Amino acid sequence: MNIKNTIFKGLAISSLTLIAACSDDYLDTKSTQYIDEDAVIGTTQNDPSKVQAYVTGAYMNFYCGGDYWTSHDDFGIPAIKLATDLACEDIAYNRDANFFCYDYQLDNRLGNYRRTSSMWNQLYSVIDNTNTIIQMLKPAEGEEVDNTSAKIMLGEAYSLRAYSYFWLINLWQHPYSEGRDQLGVPLKTEEVYRQERVSVGDIYDQILSDIDHGYNYLKGEGFHNGKIGLSEYAAAAIYANVLMFTGDYNNAAKYAEEAAVNGGALNSESDMLSGFNSLSMPEVIWGYNVTTETTGYYASFFSHVDSYMIGYGGQVGYRKLIASDLYNKIADNDIRKKWFGYNPEYNIMKVDYSYEEEAGLTQYIQNKYRDSYITGTGDPFTSAIIYFRTGEMYFVAAEAYYLAGDETKAKNMLNTVMSTRIPGYSFTGSGSALYDEICIQKRIDTWMEGNRYLDAKRRGETIDRSKSTNHAADLSYFNAITYSSRDYRMIYHIPTTEMENNPSITTEDDNQ
């Protein structure tokens, strides 16, 4: 097997053609029809700009998915985050009869289902992109990277690969704390392809190696490409989240605090209520700028979540509400309370809310995410996608410091971020009360941002929808009201296409 030959196709093609090619042959390990890799490496290391199309392709794959919007619920990492959030308790999908309803019912995980294959294909497509970039640009053993552009691209590639494997291993297996020997996922790098289900421990070893490389290549370069490029602060955010899973809380706190303090300012009240649709928001560390050319339109995050737009969450009528139990935990003087409750000023599209009115649900309608068209700042469904915020990282740092045994620093991080949410906020408790406050405030602050699934699994928490009054009435039929975050339904089957084409994974190797 010549793994290198699988990643050097079409150096001169455009980035969008590249994306489609990557998703088409991610299982191909013996292709030999492409140009000689040694010639490519020599060329690109002398002129790293020739690799830019692959970097662009990696970011595009991460945003839209390797399957190119084959369905309106398939739109890259935002869809993955929404689907996994809906598998937990904080979003109430009261009318669960449209896209994402099966995720909400814990019934969208089998190998022949679209969700399973689209997530797998997307993340491995990004990994293929990053393997290409790394192979083209990495220095020979014992040598240094002298070119700044090459260093940045390597940093982006290693960090993206780490984050892709981080999602893969947590979607297809229980968390690291359950054991390093659990069956994981195939491992593809620029040098090796292990087709079997590589152990959780080995996958995490690769993730930690990759994010360390990525962070150190990016360190000192700041926001080298605004907030679109994966910066040293975004790499620090990824590093912190990975270390939270491995239990290295001291280092998790260090990287989370770096991302929080140096990755941007905290939001003002007007920023908090601006619609979460622009990378210009002070807290944004890393995101993706959507344009009229790259939008999936109805196949987009804002189509499914914006209550006031023409999409599925708005005029079509399938709104994602905040669960009443979490809503009741938001203090009345908390700025974030304004994220919820029908606001006629936003309803410029004259969306019909008679269903919510009759069911007494209008107070749970979400305003946090409003499309740039609704806020008067852009074309329909061109709202930016936000991957990391400084606000989130303050909560990660607070939890990490607490778990590392430093309650003083934990409290300082919590009070710093919360004082921008609740005027005069100052938490003075300690012990479990402090930890519970950190966890619940993070759940409120990062609502619908794709964090709940990972946090619940990492902590081994119970998902309890019984405490809310506005979840769908049919959840009992699916046994989806109270369940462990380690429930077998919280991890996915290996995709059928992978099982059919990969002789190293058998039905006995699949998840329950």
PDB file of N, CA and C in Angstrom, residues 134 157 230 321 330 332 419:
ATOM      1  N   ILE A 134      -0.121  18.499   5.160  1.00  0.00           N
ATOM      2  CA  ILE A 134       1.019  18.138   6.005  1.00  0.00           C
ATOM      3  C   ILE A 134       2.101  17.451   5.192  1.00  0.00           C
ATOM      4  N   ALA A 157      -3.466  22.793   9.504  1.00  0.00           N
ATOM      5  CA  ALA A 157      -3.739  21.406   9.123  1.00  0.00           C
ATOM      6  C   ALA A 157      -3.687  20.468  10.323  1.00  0.00           C
ATOM      7  N   LEU A 230      -7.686  29.394  11.294  1.00  0.00           N
ATOM      8  CA  LEU A 230      -7.547  28.776  12.611  1.00  0.00           C
ATOM      9  C   LEU A 230      -6.278  29.341  13.248  1.00  0.00           C
ATOM     10  N   LEU A 321     -36.857  25.115  20.498  1.00  0.00           N
ATOM     11  CA  LEU A 321     -37.092  25.982  21.649  1.00  0.00           C
ATOM     12  C   LEU A 321     -36.085  25.682  22.750  1.00  0.00           C
ATOM     13  N   ILE A 330     -32.448  30.639  34.233  1.00  0.00           N
ATOM     14  CA  ILE A 330     -31.850  31.918  33.842  1.00  0.00           C
ATOM     15  C   ILE A 330     -32.445  33.024  34.707  1.00  0.00           C
ATOM     16  N   ASP A 332     -33.757  36.544  36.089  1.00  0.00           N
ATOM     17  CA  ASP A 332     -34.563  37.553  35.396  1.00  0.00           C
ATOM     18  C   ASP A 332     -33.721  38.743  34.946  1.00  0.00           C
ATOM     19  N   SER A 419     -20.023  38.480  34.968  1.00  0.00           N
ATOM     20  CA  SER A 419     -20.290  39.894  35.248  1.00  0.00           C
ATOM     21  C   SER A 419     -20.703  40.637  33.992  1.00  0.00           C
TER      22      SER A 419
END
